[in-house]
Coordinates of C-alpha atoms in Angstrom, one line a residue:
Chain O
X1 CA 236.7 122.3 154.1
X2 CA 238.0 122.0 158.2
X3 CA 235.7 121.3 160.0
X4 CA 235.7 124.8 161.6
X5 CA 235.2 126.7 158.2
X6 CA 232.7 129.1 157.5
X7 CA 229.8 131.3 158.9
X8 CA 227.3 130.5 162.0
X9 CA 224.9 131.0 159.0
X10 CA 226.2 128.8 156.5
X11 CA 226.7 126.2 159.4
X12 CA 223.2 126.2 160.5
X13 CA 221.7 126.3 164.2
X14 CA 220.9 122.8 164.6
X15 CA 224.3 121.5 163.4
X16 CA 226.5 124.3 165.3
X17 CA 224.0 123.5 168.4
X18 CA 226.0 120.1 167.8
X19 CA 229.0 121.2 167.2
X20 CA 229.2 122.8 170.7
X21 CA 227.4 120.4 172.3
X22 CA 228.5 117.0 171.1
X23 CA 231.0 114.8 173.0
X24 CA 231.7 117.5 176.3
X25 CA 231.8 115.2 179.3
X26 CA 228.8 117.0 181.4
X27 CA 229.6 115.8 185.9
X28 CA 227.2 114.0 187.7
X29 CA 225.1 116.7 189.0
X30 CA 223.8 117.1 185.2
X31 CA 220.9 115.3 185.3
X32 CA 219.8 116.1 181.8
X33 CA 221.7 117.9 179.6
X34 CA 221.4 120.0 176.4
X35 CA 219.1 118.9 173.7
X36 CA 215.7 119.4 175.9
X37 CA 213.5 122.3 176.9
X38 CA 215.6 122.9 179.9
X39 CA 218.6 121.1 181.5
X40 CA 218.0 119.1 185.2
X41 CA 220.4 120.1 187.4
X42 CA 221.2 118.9 191.0
X43 CA 220.5 120.7 193.8
X44 CA 221.0 118.7 197.0
X45 CA 220.5 121.5 199.5
X46 CA 217.1 122.2 198.4
X47 CA 217.5 125.7 197.6
X48 CA 219.6 126.7 194.3
X49 CA 222.2 130.2 193.9
X50 CA 221.4 131.7 190.9
X51 CA 223.2 134.6 189.4
X52 CA 223.5 135.8 185.6
X53 CA 225.8 138.0 183.7
X54 CA 225.9 139.6 180.0
X55 CA 228.8 140.4 178.5
X56 CA 228.9 142.5 175.2
X57 CA 232.1 142.9 172.5
X58 CA 233.5 146.2 172.6
X59 CA 231.8 146.7 176.0
X60 CA 233.6 144.2 177.8
X61 CA 235.9 142.0 175.9
X62 CA 237.5 142.6 172.7
X63 CA 237.8 140.0 169.9
X64 CA 241.4 142.0 168.7
X65 CA 242.2 141.8 172.6
X66 CA 241.3 137.9 173.3
X67 CA 241.3 135.2 171.5
X68 CA 237.9 133.4 171.7
X69 CA 238.3 131.1 174.0
X70 CA 239.5 133.8 176.4
X71 CA 236.3 135.4 176.0
X72 CA 234.0 132.5 176.4
X73 CA 236.7 131.7 179.6
X74 CA 235.6 134.8 180.8
X75 CA 231.9 135.0 180.3
X76 CA 232.0 131.9 182.4
X77 CA 234.4 133.0 185.1
X78 CA 232.4 136.2 186.2
X79 CA 229.8 134.1 187.2
X80 CA 231.0 131.1 189.0
X81 CA 232.4 134.1 190.9
X82 CA 229.2 135.2 192.0
X83 CA 228.1 131.7 193.1
X84 CA 231.4 131.5 194.7
X85 CA 231.3 135.2 196.1
X86 CA 228.0 133.8 198.1
X87 CA 229.8 130.8 199.5
X88 CA 228.2 127.8 197.1
X89 CA 229.5 125.6 195.0
X90 CA 228.9 126.0 190.7
X91 CA 226.9 123.5 189.4
X92 CA 226.4 124.2 186.2
X93 CA 226.2 127.1 183.7
X94 CA 223.7 128.0 181.1
X95 CA 224.7 129.4 178.0
X96 CA 222.6 132.4 175.8
X97 CA 224.7 133.6 173.1
X98 CA 223.7 136.4 170.2
X99 CA 225.9 136.6 167.2
X100 CA 225.9 138.1 163.6
X101 CA 225.1 135.8 161.0
X102 CA 228.8 136.3 159.7
X103 CA 230.6 135.0 163.0
X104 CA 232.6 132.4 162.3
X105 CA 232.3 129.1 163.0
X106 CA 235.1 128.9 164.9
X107 CA 235.0 132.0 167.4
X108 CA 231.6 130.1 168.1
X109 CA 233.5 126.7 168.5
X110 CA 236.5 128.6 170.5
X111 CA 233.5 130.3 172.8
X112 CA 232.7 126.8 173.7
X113 CA 235.9 126.0 174.3
X114 CA 237.0 128.7 176.4
X115 CA 234.0 128.2 178.3
X116 CA 233.9 124.4 178.9
X117 CA 237.5 124.6 180.0
X118 CA 236.6 127.2 182.4
X119 CA 233.8 125.2 183.7
X120 CA 235.3 122.2 184.5
X121 CA 238.1 124.3 186.0
X122 CA 235.0 124.7 188.7
X123 CA 234.2 120.9 188.4
X124 CA 230.5 122.3 186.3
X125 CA 229.7 122.0 182.6
X126 CA 227.3 123.6 180.8
X127 CA 224.2 122.1 180.8
X128 CA 222.0 124.2 178.4
X129 CA 221.7 127.1 176.4
X130 CA 220.0 129.3 173.6
X131 CA 222.0 130.8 170.1
X132 CA 219.6 133.5 168.1
X133 CA 221.2 136.1 165.8
X134 CA 222.6 139.6 166.5
X135 CA 224.3 142.8 165.3
X136 CA 226.4 142.3 167.7
X137 CA 228.0 139.1 169.8
X138 CA 226.6 139.3 173.0
X139 CA 228.0 136.0 175.8
X140 CA 225.0 136.2 178.8
X141 CA 226.1 133.4 181.4
X142 CA 223.4 132.1 184.2
X143 CA 225.6 129.8 186.7
X144 CA 223.7 128.0 189.6
X145 CA 225.2 126.6 192.7
X146 CA 224.3 124.7 195.9
X147 CA 225.0 125.9 199.4
X148 CA 225.8 122.9 200.6
X149 CA 223.3 123.1 203.8
X150 CA 225.1 126.5 205.1
X151 CA 223.3 130.1 204.4
X152 CA 224.6 132.2 202.0
X153 CA 226.8 134.6 202.9
X154 CA 225.0 137.9 201.7
X155 CA 226.8 141.9 201.7
X156 CA 224.9 142.7 204.1
X157 CA 225.8 140.8 207.6
X158 CA 229.9 142.9 208.0
X159 CA 230.0 144.4 211.2
X160 CA 232.0 146.9 212.5
X161 CA 235.6 145.2 214.2
X162 CA 235.5 142.5 211.3
X163 CA 238.4 141.9 209.2
X164 CA 238.3 142.6 205.9
X165 CA 240.3 140.0 203.7
X166 CA 240.5 138.9 200.2
X167 CA 241.5 136.0 198.1
X168 CA 242.8 136.2 194.6
X169 CA 244.6 138.7 192.9
X170 CA 243.5 142.5 192.9
X171 CA 245.3 145.3 189.6
X172 CA 245.8 142.1 187.5
X173 CA 243.4 143.2 185.1
X174 CA 243.7 146.3 185.4
X175 CA 247.4 146.7 184.4
X176 CA 246.7 144.5 181.6
X177 CA 243.7 146.9 180.5
X178 CA 246.3 149.6 180.5
X179 CA 249.2 148.0 178.6
X180 CA 246.9 146.5 175.9
X181 CA 245.6 150.3 175.5
X182 CA 248.7 151.2 174.9
X183 CA 249.0 148.9 171.8
X184 CA 251.1 146.5 173.8
X185 CA 250.9 142.9 173.7
X186 CA 253.1 141.9 177.3
X187 CA 253.7 141.6 180.1
X188 CA 251.9 138.2 179.2
X189 CA 250.8 137.7 183.2
X190 CA 248.5 140.8 183.3
X191 CA 247.5 141.1 179.5
X192 CA 246.1 137.7 180.2
X193 CA 244.5 138.6 183.6
X194 CA 242.8 141.4 181.5
X195 CA 241.5 138.8 178.9
X196 CA 240.3 136.1 181.5
X197 CA 240.6 136.5 185.2
X198 CA 241.1 133.3 187.6
X199 CA 239.1 133.7 190.3
X200 CA 239.5 131.4 193.6
X201 CA 236.0 129.3 193.3
X202 CA 237.0 127.5 196.2
X203 CA 237.6 130.1 198.3
X204 CA 234.2 131.1 198.9
X205 CA 232.5 127.9 200.4
X206 CA 235.5 127.8 203.0
X207 CA 235.2 131.4 204.0
X208 CA 231.3 130.3 204.5
X209 CA 232.6 127.6 206.4
X210 CA 234.7 129.5 208.4
X211 CA 232.1 132.3 209.6
X212 CA 232.3 134.9 206.7
X213 CA 229.9 137.3 207.6
X214 CA 229.6 139.5 204.4
X215 CA 231.4 138.9 200.8
X216 CA 231.3 139.7 197.4
X217 CA 233.4 139.3 194.1
X218 CA 235.6 141.9 193.0
X219 CA 234.0 142.7 189.5
X220 CA 233.8 146.9 189.8
X221 CA 237.0 147.1 191.8
X222 CA 238.3 146.9 195.5
X223 CA 237.1 150.1 197.0
X224 CA 234.0 150.2 194.7
X225 CA 233.0 146.4 195.6
X226 CA 233.6 146.9 199.5
X227 CA 231.9 149.7 199.5
X228 CA 229.0 147.8 197.7
X229 CA 229.7 145.9 201.3
X230 CA 229.6 148.8 203.5
X231 CA 226.3 150.3 201.8
X232 CA 224.2 146.9 202.2
X233 CA 225.5 146.1 206.0
X234 CA 226.1 150.2 207.4
X235 CA 229.3 150.4 207.9
X236 CA 232.5 151.4 207.2
X237 CA 236.0 149.8 205.7
X238 CA 239.3 151.1 206.1
X239 CA 242.0 149.2 203.8
X240 CA 245.1 149.7 204.9
X241 CA 247.8 149.8 202.3
X242 CA 250.7 148.4 204.0
X243 CA 248.8 144.8 203.9
X244 CA 248.1 145.1 200.7
X245 CA 250.3 143.1 198.5
X246 CA 251.0 144.8 195.2
X247 CA 253.4 142.0 193.5
X248 CA 256.6 143.2 191.9
X249 CA 255.0 142.7 188.0
X250 CA 252.8 145.3 189.0
X251 CA 255.1 147.5 190.2
X252 CA 257.2 146.5 187.0
X253 CA 254.7 147.1 184.4
X254 CA 253.3 151.1 186.5
X255 CA 257.0 151.5 186.2
X256 CA 257.1 151.2 182.6
X257 CA 253.6 153.1 182.0
X258 CA 254.3 155.7 184.6
X259 CA 250.7 154.5 186.3
X260 CA 250.7 154.1 190.2
X261 CA 249.8 150.6 190.6
X262 CA 248.3 151.0 193.5
X263 CA 245.7 152.6 191.6
X264 CA 244.9 149.3 190.2
X265 CA 244.7 147.0 193.4
X266 CA 242.6 149.8 194.8
X267 CA 240.2 150.5 191.6
X268 CA 241.2 148.0 188.8
X269 CA 237.9 145.5 188.4
X270 CA 237.7 142.5 186.5
X271 CA 240.2 140.3 188.7
X272 CA 237.1 139.0 190.5
X273 CA 239.2 138.3 193.3
X274 CA 236.6 137.4 196.4
X275 CA 236.6 140.4 199.4
X276 CA 234.9 139.2 203.0
X277 CA 234.9 139.7 206.3
X278 CA 235.4 138.0 209.2
X279 CA 234.9 138.2 212.8
X280 CA 238.0 139.5 214.7
X281 CA 240.3 136.8 215.8
X282 CA 239.0 134.7 212.9
X283 CA 241.8 131.9 211.7
X284 CA 241.2 132.4 207.5
X285 CA 241.5 129.9 205.6
X286 CA 244.0 129.3 203.3
X287 CA 244.7 132.6 200.6
X288 CA 242.9 134.5 202.6
X289 CA 244.8 137.9 203.5
X290 CA 243.4 140.4 205.8
X291 CA 244.1 144.0 204.2
X292 CA 242.0 146.4 206.4
X293 CA 238.9 146.7 209.4
X294 CA 235.7 147.2 209.4
X295 CA 234.6 150.4 210.6
X296 CA 231.7 152.5 211.8
X297 CA 229.3 153.7 208.9
X298 CA 229.8 157.5 209.5
X299 CA 233.2 156.6 208.4
X300 CA 232.9 155.6 204.5
X301 CA 235.4 153.4 202.8
X302 CA 238.7 154.5 203.8
X303 CA 242.2 154.0 202.9
X304 CA 244.8 154.3 205.4
X305 CA 241.9 156.3 207.7
X306 CA 241.6 159.1 204.5
X307 CA 239.1 159.1 201.7
X308 CA 240.1 157.7 198.7
X309 CA 239.7 160.5 196.5
X310 CA 240.2 159.0 192.5
X311 CA 237.5 157.6 190.7
X312 CA 236.7 154.4 192.3
X313 CA 235.5 151.9 190.2
X314 CA 233.3 152.5 187.3
X315 CA 229.3 151.7 186.7
X316 CA 227.8 151.3 182.7
X317 CA 226.3 153.9 180.7
X318 CA 228.5 157.2 182.1
Chain Q
X1 CA 210.6 165.4 185.4
X2 CA 208.6 162.4 185.9
X3 CA 210.5 159.3 187.2
X4 CA 210.4 156.9 183.8
X5 CA 212.2 160.6 181.9
X6 CA 215.5 160.6 180.3
X7 CA 217.8 157.6 178.7
X8 CA 219.5 154.7 181.0
X9 CA 222.5 156.7 180.3
X10 CA 221.7 159.6 183.0
X11 CA 219.9 157.4 184.7
X12 CA 222.5 155.4 185.5
X13 CA 222.7 151.6 186.4
X14 CA 222.6 151.4 190.5
X15 CA 219.4 154.0 189.7
X16 CA 218.1 152.2 187.0
X17 CA 218.5 148.6 189.4
X18 CA 216.9 150.4 191.7
X19 CA 213.8 151.3 190.1
X20 CA 213.1 147.8 188.0
X21 CA 213.3 146.3 191.6
X22 CA 212.2 148.1 194.2
X23 CA 209.0 147.6 195.5
X24 CA 208.7 144.2 193.2
X25 CA 206.9 141.3 195.8
X26 CA 208.9 138.4 195.6
X27 CA 207.4 134.9 196.1
X28 CA 208.0 132.5 199.0
X29 CA 210.0 130.6 197.1
X30 CA 212.5 133.4 196.7
X31 CA 214.7 133.1 199.9
X32 CA 217.2 136.6 198.2
X33 CA 216.4 138.4 195.7
X34 CA 217.6 141.1 193.6
X35 CA 220.6 143.5 195.4
X36 CA 223.5 139.9 195.7
X37 CA 226.4 138.6 193.9
X38 CA 223.4 136.0 193.2
X39 CA 219.9 135.0 194.3
X40 CA 219.1 132.5 196.5
X41 CA 215.7 129.9 195.2
X42 CA 214.1 127.2 197.0
X43 CA 214.1 123.8 195.0
X44 CA 212.3 121.6 197.3
X45 CA 212.8 118.3 194.8
X46 CA 216.8 118.9 195.1
X47 CA 216.7 119.0 191.3
X48 CA 216.5 122.4 189.4
X49 CA 215.2 122.8 186.0
X50 CA 217.0 125.9 184.4
X51 CA 216.6 126.9 181.0
X52 CA 217.6 129.8 179.1
X53 CA 216.4 131.9 175.7
X54 CA 217.8 135.1 174.4
X55 CA 215.6 137.8 172.5
X56 CA 217.7 140.2 169.9
X57 CA 215.4 143.6 168.8
X58 CA 214.3 143.4 165.3
X59 CA 214.9 139.7 165.3
X60 CA 212.4 138.6 167.9
X61 CA 210.3 141.5 168.3
X62 CA 209.9 144.7 167.3
X63 CA 209.2 147.9 169.2
X64 CA 207.1 149.4 166.6
X65 CA 205.1 146.7 166.6
X66 CA 204.9 145.4 170.5
X67 CA 204.9 148.1 173.8
X68 CA 208.0 147.4 176.3
X69 CA 205.6 145.6 178.5
X70 CA 204.6 143.2 175.6
X71 CA 208.2 142.6 174.5
X72 CA 209.1 142.1 178.9
X73 CA 206.1 139.9 178.8
X74 CA 207.3 137.6 175.5
X75 CA 210.7 137.3 177.1
X76 CA 209.4 135.9 180.2
X77 CA 206.8 133.9 178.4
X78 CA 209.3 131.9 176.2
X79 CA 211.3 131.1 178.9
X80 CA 208.9 129.6 181.5
X81 CA 207.2 127.2 178.6
X82 CA 210.6 125.4 178.6
X83 CA 210.0 125.1 182.3
X84 CA 206.5 124.2 181.7
X85 CA 207.7 121.2 178.9
X86 CA 209.3 119.3 181.1
X87 CA 206.8 119.1 183.3
X88 CA 208.2 121.3 185.7
X89 CA 206.2 124.5 187.7
X90 CA 208.3 127.6 187.2
X91 CA 210.4 129.2 190.3
X92 CA 211.9 131.9 189.0
X93 CA 213.5 134.2 186.6
X94 CA 216.7 136.1 186.3
X95 CA 217.2 139.0 183.5
X96 CA 220.0 139.9 181.7
X97 CA 219.0 143.0 180.1
X98 CA 221.8 144.4 177.2
X99 CA 220.9 148.0 175.7
X100 CA 221.8 151.0 173.7
X101 CA 222.8 154.2 176.2
X102 CA 219.9 155.9 174.9
X103 CA 217.8 153.8 175.3
X104 CA 214.4 155.5 177.4
X105 CA 214.6 154.8 181.3
X106 CA 210.7 154.3 180.7
X107 CA 211.1 151.7 177.8
X108 CA 213.4 150.0 180.2
X109 CA 210.6 150.3 183.0
X110 CA 208.3 149.3 180.8
X111 CA 210.3 145.6 179.9
X112 CA 210.4 145.0 183.3
X113 CA 206.5 145.8 184.3
X114 CA 205.7 143.1 181.5
X115 CA 208.2 140.8 182.8
X116 CA 207.0 141.0 186.5
X117 CA 203.2 140.4 185.3
X118 CA 204.1 137.4 183.3
X119 CA 206.3 136.0 185.9
X120 CA 203.3 136.5 188.4
X121 CA 200.9 135.2 186.0
X122 CA 203.1 131.7 186.6
X123 CA 203.3 132.5 190.4
X124 CA 207.0 133.4 190.0
X125 CA 209.3 136.6 190.2
X126 CA 212.1 138.6 188.9
X127 CA 215.1 137.1 191.6
X128 CA 218.2 138.8 190.0
X129 CA 219.8 140.0 186.6
X130 CA 222.0 141.7 185.0
X131 CA 222.4 145.3 182.9
X132 CA 224.6 146.2 180.5
X133 CA 225.5 148.3 177.4
X134 CA 225.6 147.1 173.7
X135 CA 224.5 148.5 170.7
X136 CA 221.1 146.9 170.6
X137 CA 218.4 145.8 172.9
X138 CA 219.1 142.2 173.9
X139 CA 216.7 140.5 176.6
X140 CA 218.9 137.1 177.8
X141 CA 215.9 135.2 180.6
X142 CA 216.9 132.2 182.2
X143 CA 213.7 130.5 184.2
X144 CA 213.8 127.8 187.1
X145 CA 211.9 125.1 188.1
X146 CA 211.1 122.8 190.4
X147 CA 210.1 118.9 189.3
X148 CA 208.2 118.3 192.5
X149 CA 209.0 114.7 192.8
X150 CA 207.7 114.0 189.2
X151 CA 210.4 112.7 186.6
X152 CA 211.5 115.0 184.0
X153 CA 209.2 114.9 180.8
X154 CA 211.7 115.1 178.0
X155 CA 211.6 115.0 173.7
X156 CA 212.0 111.2 174.4
X157 CA 210.0 109.3 175.9
X158 CA 207.4 108.8 172.9
X159 CA 206.7 105.3 171.5
X160 CA 204.4 104.0 168.3
X161 CA 200.7 104.3 169.3
X162 CA 200.8 106.8 172.1
X163 CA 198.8 109.8 171.3
X164 CA 199.4 113.4 170.5
X165 CA 197.8 116.6 172.4
X166 CA 198.2 120.0 172.6
X167 CA 197.3 122.6 175.3
X168 CA 197.3 125.8 174.1
X169 CA 197.3 127.8 171.1
X170 CA 198.1 127.4 167.4
X171 CA 199.1 130.2 164.2
X172 CA 197.4 132.8 166.9
X173 CA 200.9 134.6 166.7
X174 CA 201.6 133.4 163.0
X175 CA 198.1 135.0 161.9
X176 CA 199.2 137.8 164.4
X177 CA 202.5 138.3 162.3
X178 CA 200.8 138.6 158.8
X179 CA 198.4 141.2 160.0
X180 CA 201.5 143.1 161.4
X181 CA 203.5 142.4 158.5
X182 CA 201.0 144.5 155.6
X183 CA 200.8 147.2 158.3
X184 CA 197.5 146.4 159.7
X185 CA 197.0 146.5 163.6
X186 CA 193.8 144.7 164.0
X187 CA 192.2 142.0 164.6
X188 CA 193.6 143.2 167.7
X189 CA 193.5 138.8 169.1
X190 CA 195.8 137.7 166.6
X191 CA 198.1 141.1 166.6
X192 CA 198.6 140.4 170.2
X193 CA 198.7 136.5 170.2
X194 CA 202.3 137.9 167.7
X195 CA 202.9 140.6 170.7
X196 CA 203.2 137.8 173.3
X197 CA 202.1 134.4 173.8
X198 CA 200.2 133.2 176.6
X199 CA 201.7 130.1 177.2
X200 CA 199.6 127.7 179.7
X201 CA 201.6 126.7 182.1
X202 CA 200.2 124.6 184.6
X203 CA 199.2 121.9 181.5
X204 CA 202.9 121.1 181.6
X205 CA 202.9 119.5 185.3
X206 CA 199.4 118.3 185.2
X207 CA 200.7 116.6 181.4
X208 CA 203.5 115.2 183.6
X209 CA 201.1 113.8 186.4
X210 CA 199.2 112.3 184.0
X211 CA 201.5 110.4 182.8
X212 CA 202.9 112.0 178.9
X213 CA 205.4 110.1 177.3
X214 CA 207.4 112.9 175.4
X215 CA 206.5 116.9 175.5
X216 CA 208.0 119.6 174.2
X217 CA 206.9 123.9 173.8
X218 CA 206.0 125.0 170.2
X219 CA 208.2 128.0 169.3
X220 CA 209.2 126.8 165.9
X221 CA 205.9 125.5 164.7
X222 CA 203.8 122.3 165.6
X223 CA 205.3 120.4 162.3
X224 CA 208.7 121.3 163.6
X225 CA 208.4 120.8 167.2
X226 CA 207.0 117.2 166.7
X227 CA 209.8 116.6 164.5
X228 CA 212.2 117.1 167.1
X229 CA 210.1 115.0 169.4
X230 CA 210.1 112.1 166.6
X231 CA 214.2 113.1 166.4
X232 CA 214.7 112.1 170.3
X233 CA 212.1 109.6 170.3
X234 CA 213.2 107.7 166.9
X235 CA 209.5 107.9 166.1
X236 CA 206.7 108.7 163.4
X237 CA 204.2 110.8 164.2
X238 CA 200.9 111.6 162.1
X239 CA 198.6 114.9 162.7
X240 CA 195.1 114.3 162.0
X241 CA 193.9 117.8 160.6
X242 CA 189.7 117.1 161.1
X243 CA 191.1 117.3 164.7
X244 CA 192.9 120.1 164.5
X245 CA 190.6 123.5 165.9
X246 CA 190.8 126.2 163.3
X247 CA 189.5 128.7 165.0
X248 CA 187.3 131.3 163.0
X249 CA 189.5 134.5 163.7
X250 CA 192.1 132.1 162.1
X251 CA 189.4 131.3 159.0
X252 CA 188.2 135.4 158.8
X253 CA 192.0 136.7 158.3
X254 CA 193.1 133.5 156.4
X255 CA 189.9 135.0 154.3
X256 CA 191.1 138.1 154.4
X257 CA 194.7 137.8 153.7
X258 CA 194.5 135.5 151.5
X259 CA 196.2 133.1 153.1
X260 CA 195.5 129.1 154.3
X261 CA 195.0 128.7 157.7
X262 CA 196.2 125.7 158.7
X263 CA 199.2 126.7 157.4
X264 CA 199.7 129.1 160.8
X265 CA 198.2 126.1 162.7
X266 CA 200.5 123.3 160.9
X267 CA 204.1 125.8 160.7
X268 CA 203.5 129.1 162.3
X269 CA 205.8 129.2 165.8
X270 CA 206.0 131.4 168.8
X271 CA 202.3 130.4 170.9
X272 CA 204.3 128.9 172.9
X273 CA 201.4 125.8 173.4
X274 CA 202.6 122.7 174.3
X275 CA 202.5 119.4 172.5
X276 CA 202.4 115.6 174.5
X277 CA 202.5 112.2 173.7
X278 CA 200.5 109.9 176.4
X279 CA 200.1 106.7 176.3
X280 CA 196.7 105.1 174.3
X281 CA 193.9 105.7 176.4
X282 CA 195.0 108.2 178.7
X283 CA 192.3 110.5 180.7
X284 CA 193.6 114.1 178.7
X285 CA 193.6 116.5 181.8
X286 CA 192.0 119.5 180.8
X287 CA 192.7 122.1 177.5
X288 CA 194.6 119.2 176.2
X289 CA 193.0 117.8 172.8
X290 CA 194.3 115.0 171.4
X291 CA 195.5 116.1 167.4
X292 CA 197.0 112.6 166.3
X293 CA 199.2 109.6 167.1
X294 CA 202.5 108.3 167.6
X295 CA 204.2 105.9 164.3
X296 CA 206.9 103.9 163.4
X297 CA 210.0 106.2 163.0
X298 CA 210.0 105.1 159.0
X299 CA 206.9 107.7 158.7
X300 CA 208.4 110.8 160.0
X301 CA 206.2 113.5 160.1
X302 CA 203.4 113.4 158.1
X303 CA 199.9 115.3 158.2
X304 CA 197.1 113.1 157.2
X305 CA 199.2 110.1 156.7
X306 CA 201.2 112.0 154.1
X307 CA 204.5 114.3 154.2
X308 CA 204.2 117.6 154.7
X309 CA 205.8 119.5 151.5
X310 CA 205.1 123.1 152.7
X311 CA 208.8 124.8 155.0
X312 CA 208.1 123.7 158.7
X313 CA 208.8 125.7 161.2
X314 CA 212.1 127.8 160.6
X315 CA 215.7 128.3 162.1
X316 CA 217.9 131.0 162.9
X317 CA 220.6 132.5 160.6
X318 CA 218.8 130.8 157.5

């Protein structure tokens, strides 16, 4: 029997915990890793940034569309993106995994491999967690981060006249979802973007250093998430489509599927780009591109000065 | 329609988040609470203690046995107990909630009320979280804590000759489970103990200050959890039944159900008492009572000097 054979029930809780924790290399900031009642992680700033996201099989991922590694990476990435969006540097992640007893052990190992791969991409490790039985695969990740003596960048600091900029991909995951939904598995670029985002973690702290007044990670869709900034900051935001980068790949996929790639860029979620506002004339750090301006609150969220009429982002349960 | 009517799907994600967060009072250590990409919490020690536990409906709780308030309290309590078992003081909790769309809104409000009640009992608040759709109610809680310049108390520091002491209730939740399993709803003392533990949070930091060499919270059962200390510390542990407090209430319930209350005390989980080892002759802080001694590793976990033969604690999936 290969080490990956069998179900989690056959493997047993403690052997499974060993299988997903042993041989992993914790970064120096993990002062005490898995195996005790709780982990101990460095918090040099004296404050800790903390966020939790839950991913549910069939709602946030499908194992017939994604490998366990993709899902593990995604579960960690969406959480680390929240830390980056506060202007903080990730320090660790903790994982709660609920899965059916007949889940193949190799699925759990694959999830753990993906989680570790993404954590390492951000310079952190998985310092703790819990594994329990459930009817459905549910992955809960908590990510912690350090502010490095900077103030957190919230959603509420945008001011009229600020520029709006983004860093990272927009519309790719939505294009991938459209492709997968038609039963295709390519082009692999957009399909993989749907399977797992690639948030630009370092762009968050750099934006904070450059003076970002508000920031958010684009999880629900650009217009929806700019709407969150608009609401929290009591401002309007105008997106200028002429400044949006529509990659050739999205244009091609849109043409093939009869869809407008601009829709994906404006309303597609799950890419976890960062969107931020900066004072006018700020010299933006590398990778940030201006796509609009902060306007007066009564303007609301507009596209090229006009209200956007299509469904802007999604909410759960609806 | 009363404010608590309807399902979570009818209420909608954002309205539901408002309903469970608005009007709650965060402690001063919550520097930025719910509503942004992540929370910011004080970590004055420069290190943060962090643990995650996941509770699943039908596995860890039953809503026909417990109210949503009980379940919410329990979900927070089991996590805060882990923080206390490191010798740390809780600073905050974050909550991931996955629930079916037809979950009554009042269930979610009840869960939140219970979570807040237990968090406040420990002097903290719920600083963040996530709510998503799933087929089954799954509650993931992450608790953070501060070490107050003390070293964490791990499972691995016990030495032969140390005394073993406990703080908090043992066997109560197991007795309650036996009562509920027979279809009874009383005596309410043991039934409520099963519905929600009452971990002695302050006992953890006090034990650390008194020089505890190892500590754990009793979640799987006294012998099972002392086994975790024994394994991590490479020691044996002998429990002396003559030193175990068998409350009259457990004796009564045992007599009524034809069960031996000592079994509940030795192997019953879910009470989340704290168990710790201290150097010999340590003056123990209030509420700690000696129940055994640390022995040589070859002795293993024994009761009155003899191996214990019954199933000692439980693991998931088996």
